[in-house]
Short mmCIF file of C-alpha atoms in Angstrom, two decimals:
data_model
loop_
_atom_site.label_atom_id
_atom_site.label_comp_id
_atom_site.label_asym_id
_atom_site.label_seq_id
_atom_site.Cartn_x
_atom_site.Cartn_y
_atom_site.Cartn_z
CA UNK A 1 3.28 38.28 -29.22
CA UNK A 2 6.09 36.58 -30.60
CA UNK A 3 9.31 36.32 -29.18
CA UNK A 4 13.13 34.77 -30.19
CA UNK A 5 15.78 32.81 -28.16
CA UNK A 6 17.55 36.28 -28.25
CA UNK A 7 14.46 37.93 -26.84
CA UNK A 8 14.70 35.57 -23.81
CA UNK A 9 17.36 38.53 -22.65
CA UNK A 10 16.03 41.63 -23.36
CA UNK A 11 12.08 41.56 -24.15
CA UNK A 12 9.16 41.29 -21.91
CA UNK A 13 7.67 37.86 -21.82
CA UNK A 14 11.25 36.06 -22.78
CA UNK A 15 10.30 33.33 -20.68
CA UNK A 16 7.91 31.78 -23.51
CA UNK A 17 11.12 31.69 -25.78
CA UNK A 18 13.54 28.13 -26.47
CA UNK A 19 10.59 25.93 -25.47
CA UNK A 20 12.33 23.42 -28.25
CA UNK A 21 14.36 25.92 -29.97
CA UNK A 22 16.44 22.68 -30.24
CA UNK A 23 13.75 20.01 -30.56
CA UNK A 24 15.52 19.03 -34.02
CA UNK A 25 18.83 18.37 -32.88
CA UNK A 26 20.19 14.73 -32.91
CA UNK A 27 22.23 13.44 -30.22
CA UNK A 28 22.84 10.01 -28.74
CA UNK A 29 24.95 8.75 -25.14
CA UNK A 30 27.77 6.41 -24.02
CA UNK A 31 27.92 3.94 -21.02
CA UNK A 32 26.21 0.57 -20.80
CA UNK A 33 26.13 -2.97 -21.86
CA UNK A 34 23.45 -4.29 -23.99
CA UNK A 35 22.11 -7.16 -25.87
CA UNK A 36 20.99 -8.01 -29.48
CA UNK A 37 18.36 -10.14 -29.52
CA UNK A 38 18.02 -11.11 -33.39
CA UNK A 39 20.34 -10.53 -36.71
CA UNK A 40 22.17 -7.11 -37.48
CA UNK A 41 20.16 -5.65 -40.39
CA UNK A 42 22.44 -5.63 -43.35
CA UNK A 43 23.66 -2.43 -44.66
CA UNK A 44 23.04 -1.57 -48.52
CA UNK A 45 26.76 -2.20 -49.40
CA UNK A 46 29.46 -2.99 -46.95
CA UNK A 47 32.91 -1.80 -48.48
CA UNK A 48 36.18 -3.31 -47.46
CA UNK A 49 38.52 -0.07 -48.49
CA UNK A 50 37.26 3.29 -48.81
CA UNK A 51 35.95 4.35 -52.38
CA UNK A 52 36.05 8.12 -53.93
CA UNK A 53 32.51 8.88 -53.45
CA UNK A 54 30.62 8.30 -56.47
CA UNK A 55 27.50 10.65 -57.00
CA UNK A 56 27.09 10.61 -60.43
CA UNK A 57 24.04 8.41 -60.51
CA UNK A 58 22.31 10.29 -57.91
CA UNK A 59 23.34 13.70 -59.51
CA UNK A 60 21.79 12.46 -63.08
CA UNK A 61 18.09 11.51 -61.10
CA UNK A 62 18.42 14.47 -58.94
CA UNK A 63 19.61 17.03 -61.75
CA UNK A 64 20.07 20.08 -59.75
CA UNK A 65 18.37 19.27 -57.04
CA UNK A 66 21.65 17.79 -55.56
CA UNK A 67 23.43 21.05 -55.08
CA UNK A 68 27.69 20.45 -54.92
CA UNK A 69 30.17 23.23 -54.19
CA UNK A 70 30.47 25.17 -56.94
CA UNK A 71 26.84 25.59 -57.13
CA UNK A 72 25.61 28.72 -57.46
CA UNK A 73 22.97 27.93 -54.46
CA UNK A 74 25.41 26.09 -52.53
CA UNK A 75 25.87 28.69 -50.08
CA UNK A 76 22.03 28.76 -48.78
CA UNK A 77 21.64 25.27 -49.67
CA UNK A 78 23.96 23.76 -46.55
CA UNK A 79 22.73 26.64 -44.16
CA UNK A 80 21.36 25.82 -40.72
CA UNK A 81 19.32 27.85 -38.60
CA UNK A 82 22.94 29.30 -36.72
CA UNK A 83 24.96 30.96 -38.51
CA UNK A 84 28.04 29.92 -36.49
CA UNK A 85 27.60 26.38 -38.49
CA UNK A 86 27.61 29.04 -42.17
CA UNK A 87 31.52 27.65 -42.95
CA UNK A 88 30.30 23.73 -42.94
CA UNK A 89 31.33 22.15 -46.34
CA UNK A 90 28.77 19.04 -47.35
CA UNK A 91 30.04 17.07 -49.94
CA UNK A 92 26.41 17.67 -51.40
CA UNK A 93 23.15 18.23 -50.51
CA UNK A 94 20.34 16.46 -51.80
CA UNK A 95 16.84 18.20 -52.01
CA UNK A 96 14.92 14.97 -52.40
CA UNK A 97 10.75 15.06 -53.28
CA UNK A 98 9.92 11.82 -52.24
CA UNK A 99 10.76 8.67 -50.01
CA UNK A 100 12.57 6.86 -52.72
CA UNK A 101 14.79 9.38 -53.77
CA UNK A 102 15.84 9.51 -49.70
CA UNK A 103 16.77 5.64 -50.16
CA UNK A 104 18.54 6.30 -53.02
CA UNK A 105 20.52 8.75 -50.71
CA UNK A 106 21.20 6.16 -48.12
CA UNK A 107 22.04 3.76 -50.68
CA UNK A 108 24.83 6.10 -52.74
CA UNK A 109 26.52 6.61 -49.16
CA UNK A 110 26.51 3.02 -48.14
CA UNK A 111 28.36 1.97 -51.13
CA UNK A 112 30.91 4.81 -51.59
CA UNK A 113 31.56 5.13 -47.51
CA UNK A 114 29.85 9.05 -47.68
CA UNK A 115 29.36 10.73 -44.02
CA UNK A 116 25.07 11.32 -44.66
CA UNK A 117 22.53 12.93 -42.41
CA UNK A 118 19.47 14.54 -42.54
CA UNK A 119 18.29 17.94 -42.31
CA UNK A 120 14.47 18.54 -41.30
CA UNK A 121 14.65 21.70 -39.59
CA UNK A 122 17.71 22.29 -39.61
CA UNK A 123 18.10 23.70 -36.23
CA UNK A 124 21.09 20.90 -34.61
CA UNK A 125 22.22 22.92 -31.51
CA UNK A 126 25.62 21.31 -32.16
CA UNK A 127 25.09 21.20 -36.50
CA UNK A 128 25.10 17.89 -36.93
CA UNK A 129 22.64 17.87 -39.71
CA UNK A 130 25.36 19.65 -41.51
CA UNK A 131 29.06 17.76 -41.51
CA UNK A 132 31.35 18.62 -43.46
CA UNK A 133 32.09 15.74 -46.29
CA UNK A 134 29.05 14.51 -46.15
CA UNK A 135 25.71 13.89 -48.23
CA UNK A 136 23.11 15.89 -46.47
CA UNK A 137 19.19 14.90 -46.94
CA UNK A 138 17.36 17.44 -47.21
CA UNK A 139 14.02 17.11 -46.60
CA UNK A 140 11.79 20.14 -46.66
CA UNK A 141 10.15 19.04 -49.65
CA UNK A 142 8.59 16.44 -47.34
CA UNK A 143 6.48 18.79 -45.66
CA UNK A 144 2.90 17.89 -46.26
CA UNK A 145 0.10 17.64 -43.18
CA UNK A 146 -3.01 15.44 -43.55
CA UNK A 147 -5.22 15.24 -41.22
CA UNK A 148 -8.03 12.74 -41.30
CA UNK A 149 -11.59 12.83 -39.76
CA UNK A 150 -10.39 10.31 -36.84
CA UNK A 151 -7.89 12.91 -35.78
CA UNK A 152 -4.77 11.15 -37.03
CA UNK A 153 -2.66 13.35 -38.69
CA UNK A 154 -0.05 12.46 -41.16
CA UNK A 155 3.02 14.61 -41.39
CA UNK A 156 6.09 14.86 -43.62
CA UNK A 157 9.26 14.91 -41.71
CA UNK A 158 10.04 17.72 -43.36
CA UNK A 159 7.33 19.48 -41.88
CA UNK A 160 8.06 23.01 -39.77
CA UNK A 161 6.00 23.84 -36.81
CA UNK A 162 4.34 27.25 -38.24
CA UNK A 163 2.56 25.06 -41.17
CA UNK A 164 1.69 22.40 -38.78
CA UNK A 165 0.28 24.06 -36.34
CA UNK A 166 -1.76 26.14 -39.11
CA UNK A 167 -3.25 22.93 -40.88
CA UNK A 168 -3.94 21.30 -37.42
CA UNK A 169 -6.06 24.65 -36.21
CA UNK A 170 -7.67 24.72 -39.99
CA UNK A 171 -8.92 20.84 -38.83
CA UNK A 172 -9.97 21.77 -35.13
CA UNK A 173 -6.75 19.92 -33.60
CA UNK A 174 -3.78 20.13 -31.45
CA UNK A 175 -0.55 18.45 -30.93
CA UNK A 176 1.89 19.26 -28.15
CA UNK A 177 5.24 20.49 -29.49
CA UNK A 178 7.08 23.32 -29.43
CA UNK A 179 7.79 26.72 -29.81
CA UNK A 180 9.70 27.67 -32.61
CA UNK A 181 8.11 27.96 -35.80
CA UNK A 182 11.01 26.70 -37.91
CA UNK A 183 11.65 23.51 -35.77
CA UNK A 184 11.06 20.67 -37.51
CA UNK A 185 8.84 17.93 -36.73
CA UNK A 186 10.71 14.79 -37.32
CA UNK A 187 13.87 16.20 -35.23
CA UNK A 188 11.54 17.81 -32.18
CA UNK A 189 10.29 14.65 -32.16
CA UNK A 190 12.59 12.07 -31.92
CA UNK A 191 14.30 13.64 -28.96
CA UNK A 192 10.90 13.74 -27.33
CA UNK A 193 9.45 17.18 -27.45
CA UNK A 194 8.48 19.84 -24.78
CA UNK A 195 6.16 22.61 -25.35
CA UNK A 196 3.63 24.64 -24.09
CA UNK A 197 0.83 21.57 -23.88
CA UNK A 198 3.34 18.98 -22.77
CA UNK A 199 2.03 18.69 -19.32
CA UNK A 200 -1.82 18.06 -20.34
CA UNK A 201 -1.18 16.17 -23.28
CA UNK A 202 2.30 14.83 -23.27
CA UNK A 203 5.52 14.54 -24.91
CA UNK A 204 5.23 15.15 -28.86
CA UNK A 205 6.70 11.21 -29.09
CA UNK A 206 3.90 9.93 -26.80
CA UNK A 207 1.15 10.98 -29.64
CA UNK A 208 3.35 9.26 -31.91
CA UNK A 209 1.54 6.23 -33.58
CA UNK A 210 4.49 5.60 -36.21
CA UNK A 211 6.59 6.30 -38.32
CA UNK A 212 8.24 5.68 -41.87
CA UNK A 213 12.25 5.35 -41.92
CA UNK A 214 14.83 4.39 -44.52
CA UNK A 215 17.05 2.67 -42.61
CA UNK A 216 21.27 2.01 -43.13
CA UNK A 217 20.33 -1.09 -45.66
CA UNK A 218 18.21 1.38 -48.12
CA UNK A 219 14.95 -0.38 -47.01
CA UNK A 220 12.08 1.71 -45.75
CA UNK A 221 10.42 0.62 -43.08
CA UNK A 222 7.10 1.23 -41.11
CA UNK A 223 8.21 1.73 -36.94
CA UNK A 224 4.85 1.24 -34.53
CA UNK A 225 4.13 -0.85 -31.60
CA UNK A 226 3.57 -3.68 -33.64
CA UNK A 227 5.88 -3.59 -36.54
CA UNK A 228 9.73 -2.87 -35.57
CA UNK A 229 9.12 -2.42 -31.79
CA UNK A 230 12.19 -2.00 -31.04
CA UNK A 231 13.08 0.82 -33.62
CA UNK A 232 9.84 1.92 -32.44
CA UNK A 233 10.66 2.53 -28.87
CA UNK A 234 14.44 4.20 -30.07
CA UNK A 235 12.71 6.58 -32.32
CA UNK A 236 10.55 7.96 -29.30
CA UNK A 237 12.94 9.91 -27.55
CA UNK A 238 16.58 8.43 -28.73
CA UNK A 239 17.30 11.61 -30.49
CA UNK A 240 17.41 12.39 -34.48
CA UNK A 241 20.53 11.23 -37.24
CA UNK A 242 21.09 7.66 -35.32
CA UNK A 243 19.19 4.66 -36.98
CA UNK A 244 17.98 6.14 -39.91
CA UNK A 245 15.98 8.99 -42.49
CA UNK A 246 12.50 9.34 -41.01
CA UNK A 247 10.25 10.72 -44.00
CA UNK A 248 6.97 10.76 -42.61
CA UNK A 249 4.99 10.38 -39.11
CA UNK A 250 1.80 9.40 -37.84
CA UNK A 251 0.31 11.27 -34.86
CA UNK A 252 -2.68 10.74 -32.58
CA UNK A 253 -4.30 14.50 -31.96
CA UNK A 254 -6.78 15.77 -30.04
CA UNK A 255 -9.58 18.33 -30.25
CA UNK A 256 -8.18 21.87 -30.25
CA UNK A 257 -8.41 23.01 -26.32
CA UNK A 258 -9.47 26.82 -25.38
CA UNK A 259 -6.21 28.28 -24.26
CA UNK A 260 -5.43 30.87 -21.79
CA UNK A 261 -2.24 32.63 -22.15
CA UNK A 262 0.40 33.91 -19.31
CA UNK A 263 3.67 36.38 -18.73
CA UNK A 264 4.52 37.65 -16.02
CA UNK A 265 8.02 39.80 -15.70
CA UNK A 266 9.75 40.89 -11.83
CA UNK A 267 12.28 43.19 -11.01
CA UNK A 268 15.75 42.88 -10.80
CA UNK A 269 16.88 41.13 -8.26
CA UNK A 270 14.21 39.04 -7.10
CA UNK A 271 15.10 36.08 -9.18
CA UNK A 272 15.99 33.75 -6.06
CA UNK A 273 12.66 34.07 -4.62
CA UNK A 274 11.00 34.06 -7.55
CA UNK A 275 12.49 30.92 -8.93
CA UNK A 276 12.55 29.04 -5.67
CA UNK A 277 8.62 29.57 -5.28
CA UNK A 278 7.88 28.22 -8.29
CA UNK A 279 9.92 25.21 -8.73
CA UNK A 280 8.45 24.09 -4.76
CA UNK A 281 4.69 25.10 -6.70
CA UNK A 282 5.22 23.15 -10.01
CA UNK A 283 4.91 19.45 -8.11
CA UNK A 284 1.39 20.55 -7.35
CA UNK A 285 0.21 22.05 -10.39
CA UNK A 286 -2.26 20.55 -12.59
CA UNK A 287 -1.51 19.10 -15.58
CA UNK A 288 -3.63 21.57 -17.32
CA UNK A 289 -0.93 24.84 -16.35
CA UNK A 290 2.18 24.12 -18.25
CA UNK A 291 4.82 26.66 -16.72
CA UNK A 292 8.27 28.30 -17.76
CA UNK A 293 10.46 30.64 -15.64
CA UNK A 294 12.91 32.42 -17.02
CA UNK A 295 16.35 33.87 -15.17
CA UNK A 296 18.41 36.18 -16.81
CA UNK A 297 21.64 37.38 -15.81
CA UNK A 298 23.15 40.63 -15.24
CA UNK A 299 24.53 42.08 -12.25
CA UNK A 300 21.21 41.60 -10.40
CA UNK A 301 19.60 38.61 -12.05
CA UNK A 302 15.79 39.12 -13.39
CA UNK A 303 13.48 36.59 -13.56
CA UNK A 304 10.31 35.49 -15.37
CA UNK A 305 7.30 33.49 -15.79
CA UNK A 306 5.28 32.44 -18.66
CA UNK A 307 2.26 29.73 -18.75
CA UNK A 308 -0.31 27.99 -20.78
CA UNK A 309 -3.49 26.89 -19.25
CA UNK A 310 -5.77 24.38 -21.28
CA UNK A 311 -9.08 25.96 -20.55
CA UNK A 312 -10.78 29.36 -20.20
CA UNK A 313 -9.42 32.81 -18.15
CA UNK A 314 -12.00 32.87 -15.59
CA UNK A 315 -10.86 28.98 -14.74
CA UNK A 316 -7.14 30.34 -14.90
CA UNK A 317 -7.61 33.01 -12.48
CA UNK A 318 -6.95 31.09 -9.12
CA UNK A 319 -4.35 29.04 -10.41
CA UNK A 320 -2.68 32.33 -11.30
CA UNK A 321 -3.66 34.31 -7.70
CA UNK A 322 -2.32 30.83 -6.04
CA UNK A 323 0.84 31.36 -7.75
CA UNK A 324 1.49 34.99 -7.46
CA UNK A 325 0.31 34.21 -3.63
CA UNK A 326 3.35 32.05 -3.98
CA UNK A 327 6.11 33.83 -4.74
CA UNK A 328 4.93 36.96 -2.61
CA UNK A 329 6.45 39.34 -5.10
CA UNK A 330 4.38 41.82 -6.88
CA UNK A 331 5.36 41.63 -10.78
CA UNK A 332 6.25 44.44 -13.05
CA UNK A 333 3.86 43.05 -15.97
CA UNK A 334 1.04 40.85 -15.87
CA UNK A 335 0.02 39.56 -19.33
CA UNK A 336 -2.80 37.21 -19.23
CA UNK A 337 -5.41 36.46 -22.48
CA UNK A 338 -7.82 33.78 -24.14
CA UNK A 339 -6.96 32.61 -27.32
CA UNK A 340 -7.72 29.53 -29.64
CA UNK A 341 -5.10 27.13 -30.40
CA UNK A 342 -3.84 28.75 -33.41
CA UNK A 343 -3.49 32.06 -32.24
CA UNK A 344 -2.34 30.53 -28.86
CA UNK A 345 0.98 28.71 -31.19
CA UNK A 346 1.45 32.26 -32.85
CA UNK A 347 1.50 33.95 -29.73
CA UNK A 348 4.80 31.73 -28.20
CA UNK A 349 6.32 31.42 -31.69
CA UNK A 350 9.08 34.10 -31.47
CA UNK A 351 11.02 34.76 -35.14
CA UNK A 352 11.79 32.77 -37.84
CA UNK A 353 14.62 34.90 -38.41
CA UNK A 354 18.01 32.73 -38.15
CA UNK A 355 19.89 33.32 -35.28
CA UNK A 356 23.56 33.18 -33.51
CA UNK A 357 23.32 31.18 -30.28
CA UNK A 358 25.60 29.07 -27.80
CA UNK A 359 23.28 26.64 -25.74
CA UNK A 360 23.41 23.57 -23.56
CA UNK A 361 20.97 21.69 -21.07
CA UNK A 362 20.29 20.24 -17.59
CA UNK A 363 17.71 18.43 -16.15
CA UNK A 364 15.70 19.27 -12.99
CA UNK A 365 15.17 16.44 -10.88
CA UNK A 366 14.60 18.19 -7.38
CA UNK A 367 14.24 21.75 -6.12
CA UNK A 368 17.48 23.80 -6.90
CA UNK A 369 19.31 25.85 -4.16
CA UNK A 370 17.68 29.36 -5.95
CA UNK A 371 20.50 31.57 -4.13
CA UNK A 372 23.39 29.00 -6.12
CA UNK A 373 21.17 29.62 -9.41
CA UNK A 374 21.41 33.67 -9.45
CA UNK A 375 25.11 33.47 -7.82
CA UNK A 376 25.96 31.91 -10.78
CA UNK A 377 23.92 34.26 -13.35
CA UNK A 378 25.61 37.24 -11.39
CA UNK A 379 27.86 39.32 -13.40
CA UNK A 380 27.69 36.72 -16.64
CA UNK A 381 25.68 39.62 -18.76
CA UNK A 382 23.50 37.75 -22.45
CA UNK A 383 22.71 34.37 -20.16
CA UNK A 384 19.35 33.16 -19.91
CA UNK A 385 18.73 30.08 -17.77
CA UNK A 386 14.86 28.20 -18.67
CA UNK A 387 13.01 25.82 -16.53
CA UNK A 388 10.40 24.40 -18.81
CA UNK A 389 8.06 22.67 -16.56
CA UNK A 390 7.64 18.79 -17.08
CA UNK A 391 5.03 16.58 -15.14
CA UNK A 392 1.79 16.23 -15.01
CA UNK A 393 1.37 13.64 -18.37
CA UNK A 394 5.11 13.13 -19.16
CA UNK A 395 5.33 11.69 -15.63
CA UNK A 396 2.24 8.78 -16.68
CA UNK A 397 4.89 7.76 -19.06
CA UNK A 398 7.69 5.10 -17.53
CA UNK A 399 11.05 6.35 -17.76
CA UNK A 400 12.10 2.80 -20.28
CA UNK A 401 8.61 2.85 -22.08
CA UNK A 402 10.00 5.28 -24.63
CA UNK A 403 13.88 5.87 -24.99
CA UNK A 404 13.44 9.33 -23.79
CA UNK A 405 14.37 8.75 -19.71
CA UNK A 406 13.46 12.42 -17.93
CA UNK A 407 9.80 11.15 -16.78
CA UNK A 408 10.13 11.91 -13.33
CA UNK A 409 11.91 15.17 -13.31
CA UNK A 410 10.60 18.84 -12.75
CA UNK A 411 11.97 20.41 -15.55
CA UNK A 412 14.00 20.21 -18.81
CA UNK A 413 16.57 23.11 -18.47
CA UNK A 414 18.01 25.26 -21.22
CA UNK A 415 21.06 27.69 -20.56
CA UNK A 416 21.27 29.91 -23.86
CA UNK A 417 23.88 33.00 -25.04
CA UNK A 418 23.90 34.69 -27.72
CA UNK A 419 27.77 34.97 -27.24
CA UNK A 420 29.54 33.62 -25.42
CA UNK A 421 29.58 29.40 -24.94
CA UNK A 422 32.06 29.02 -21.89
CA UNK A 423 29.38 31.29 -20.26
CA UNK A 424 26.38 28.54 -20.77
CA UNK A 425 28.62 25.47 -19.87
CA UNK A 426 29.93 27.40 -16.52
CA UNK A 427 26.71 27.79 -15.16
CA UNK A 428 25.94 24.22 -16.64
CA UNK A 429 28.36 22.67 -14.31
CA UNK A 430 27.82 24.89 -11.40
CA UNK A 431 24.66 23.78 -11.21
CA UNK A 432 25.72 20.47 -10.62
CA UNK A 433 22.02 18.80 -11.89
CA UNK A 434 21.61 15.56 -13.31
CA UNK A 435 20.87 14.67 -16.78
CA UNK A 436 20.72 16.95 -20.61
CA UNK A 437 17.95 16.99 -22.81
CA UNK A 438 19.19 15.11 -26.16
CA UNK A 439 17.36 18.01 -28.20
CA UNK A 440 19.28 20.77 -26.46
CA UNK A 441 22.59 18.81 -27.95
CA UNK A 442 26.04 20.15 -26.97
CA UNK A 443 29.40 18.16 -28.02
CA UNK A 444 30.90 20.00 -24.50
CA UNK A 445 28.12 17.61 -22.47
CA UNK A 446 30.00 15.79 -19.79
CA UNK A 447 29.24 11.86 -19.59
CA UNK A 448 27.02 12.61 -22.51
CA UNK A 449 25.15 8.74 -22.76
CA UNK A 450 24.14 8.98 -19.52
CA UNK A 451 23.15 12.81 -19.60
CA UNK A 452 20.85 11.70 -22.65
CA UNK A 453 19.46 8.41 -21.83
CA UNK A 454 20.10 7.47 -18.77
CA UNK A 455 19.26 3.96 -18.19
CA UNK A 456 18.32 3.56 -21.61
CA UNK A 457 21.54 3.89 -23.36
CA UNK A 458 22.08 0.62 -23.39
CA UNK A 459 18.95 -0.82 -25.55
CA UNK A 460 19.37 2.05 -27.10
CA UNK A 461 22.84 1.19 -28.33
CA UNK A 462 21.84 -2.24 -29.10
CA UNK A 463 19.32 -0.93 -31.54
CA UNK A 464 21.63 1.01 -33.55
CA UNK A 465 24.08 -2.03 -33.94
CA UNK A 466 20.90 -3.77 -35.10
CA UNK A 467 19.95 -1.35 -37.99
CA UNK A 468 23.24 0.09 -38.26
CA UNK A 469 26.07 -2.33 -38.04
CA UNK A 470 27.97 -0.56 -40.44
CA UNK A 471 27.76 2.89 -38.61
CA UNK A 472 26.54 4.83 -41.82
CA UNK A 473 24.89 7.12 -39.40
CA UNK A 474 27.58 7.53 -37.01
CA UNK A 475 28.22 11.26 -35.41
CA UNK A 476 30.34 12.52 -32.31
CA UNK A 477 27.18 11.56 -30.22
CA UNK A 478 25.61 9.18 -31.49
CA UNK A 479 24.25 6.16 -30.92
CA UNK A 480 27.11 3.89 -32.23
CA UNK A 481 29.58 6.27 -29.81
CA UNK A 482 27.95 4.59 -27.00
#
């Protein structure tokens, strides 16, 4: 059963949708002071004027393969996954094959002053992996999986989760991301990464044993707990396009878990109660039941639960009668069935099909006043409002161990339209909650550095003067806009 963003209004089971629709997107925060504790890293050239930018060396290694307007695939070649971002104009877009043509893009941009990011999934909520004048990276090509007989599995940030999941199934392993099968890896998981196993196993960055970058000087560098600790920690959770290209990461799996599958849908109307007996549940839950409910507007908001348990039906069964107990409501649908890992990824994947969407984020800290949640979905037809459940091992995690600062709350919170973004951002701000999730980007966030990062924005910030003193990778929210 797969279902898109857009089915999140209309279809049965929409609450399994937008786990990370957004998991890709880059985004960094503002506030802070910070400190520097050894030399900036020197960029690859550090111009005193601006010079025409000069692509003619890159174009001649590339060949085609660096696609300029005028191109006949230009068109598809700058596409993201929205369509709203279809009238972007790169200056060019590279579609590099290995790690040293992707330094050879960081260098050409350093030394002719050319806007560059990079495009992995290309799913940026706000399209930042897309600006106009610049050199975009592209890096599907990068897309390999290897997975060795420890368990480690070696990924190329280029990577999408459909062909990840399927070589990590092939191997008998798992790795907790999420939903969306176009995502891409590198992107979901730099801003952290919530999914369907995030509360057993945690955060897609906490199985994260390193990583390869090219950072602002050209050089490529290896990012663990012992080499570059700092860029280390930034790269867990500090969102994607700030201190550099990653082209390839290291994760730590684990043995593919029996999975037991959940959707339940209610009647309009009883979204309230619905939504206020499962966010008082969730604290108690086990970190085995990762949870989602779903509201949906209209002119008597619906609501909507969906779940993945890490073990077998029969072991499900009273977590699910303890729930239902719960909320006291009798559903319209009950969906619940066994599957292996593989099929269990397939079964929340939704479409690959590209898609027109407005979206922004919140972060659920505390239980929410339910009746201020559907007052505010009331009458606002196309608005779906997601509570992914957090918890259980993303709370193990301190919030300043990795960059990514939401350790403590309930829930990462995803407001999504398919029309209509003064809609999403209304109900945004009438919910009055703390905090945005950096993957969920949106260039409307309020007090954005702090939304982000929290109490992190700071080091954070001090990083990217580190490996970026030159601001080659500088965006409306990034790092360097601190």
């Amino acid at each position: 059963m797969g279902i898109s963003r857009r089915g999140a209004l209309t279809a049965f089971g929409a609450g399994i949708a937008g786990v990370t629709v957004g998991g890709c997107a880059s985004a960094q925060g503002r506030a802070v002071t910070q400190q520097t504790t050894s030399a900036p890293v020197r960029t690859a050239a550090t111009p005193t004027a601006a010079a025409a930018p000069d692509l003619g060396t890159l174009a001649r290694s590339l060949g085609t393969r660096l696609v300029q307007p005028g191109a006949r695939t230009y068109g598809s070649a700058h596409q993201l996954f929205n369509p709203l971002f279809d009238n972007r104009k790169p200056r060019a877009v590279a579609q590099i094959a290995n790690e040293s043509e992707v330094a050879a893009c960081v260098r050409t941009a350093a030394a002719a002053r050319l806007p560059i990011a990079a495009r992995s999934g290309g799913h940026s909520y706000a399209g930042y992996s897309a600006p106009n004048g610049a050199l975009v990276v592209d890096l599907a090509r990068l897309a390999g999986v290897r997975v060795h007989p420890d368990g480690t599995a070696v990924i190329g940030a280029g990577a999408r989760l459909g062909s990840v999941y399927s070589a990590l199934a092939k191997a008998g392993r798992a790795l907790p991301a999420g939903s969306c099968p176009t995502v891409g890896i590198s992107g979901l998981t730099l801003g952290g990464g919530v999914g369907v196993l995030t509360r057993k196993y945690g955060l897609t960055c906490d199985r994260l044993r390193s990583l390869r970058i090219v950072t602002a000087d050209g050089t490529v560098r290896t990012a663990s707990a012992d080499q570059e600790p700092d860029l280390f920690w930034a790269l867990r959770g500090g969102g994607g396009g700030n201190l550099g290209i990653v082209t390839e990461l290291t994760f730590a799996t684990v043995p593919a878990p029996r999975l037991t599958v959940l959707t339940m849908s209610f009647p309009p109307g009883s979204a309230a109660k619905v939504f206020d007996a499962w966010q008082r549940w969730l604290p108690g839950a086990p970190a085995e039941f990762w949870t989602k409910c779903t509201v949906t507007s209209g002119a008597q908001p619906a609501a909507r639960i969906a779940g993945c348990f890490t073990g077998n039906a029969k072991a499900f069964a009273p977590l699910l009668a303890e729930l239902r107990k719960r909320i006291g409501i009798a559903p319209k649908t009950v969906h619940t069935e066994e599957k292996d890992y593989g099929a269990a990824m397939r079964f929340f994947a939704g479409s690959s099909a590209r898609e027109t969407f407005h979206a922004t984020s919140a972060v659920l800290t505390a239980p929410l006043d339910a009746a201020r949640l559907t007052r505010l979905a009331r009458g606002k037809p196309g608005v779906a409002v997601m509570f992914d459940a957090l918890g259980g091992a993303v709370s193990a995690v301190g919030a300043t161990e990795t960059a990514f600062p939401h350790r403590t709350a309930l829930a990462t919170v995803q407001i999504y339209s398919g029309t209509d973004q003064a809609r999403v951002r209304g109900i945004r701000d009438g919910l009055g909650l703390p905090g945005s999730y950096v993957n969920y980007i949106d260039p409307g966030q309020p007090n954005w550095a702090q939304a982000y990062y929290g109490g992190n924005a700071g080091r954070l910030r001090a990083i990217a003067e580190k490996y970026d003193p030159h601001r080659l990778f500088d965006f409306a929210q990034g790092l360097s806009r601190i």
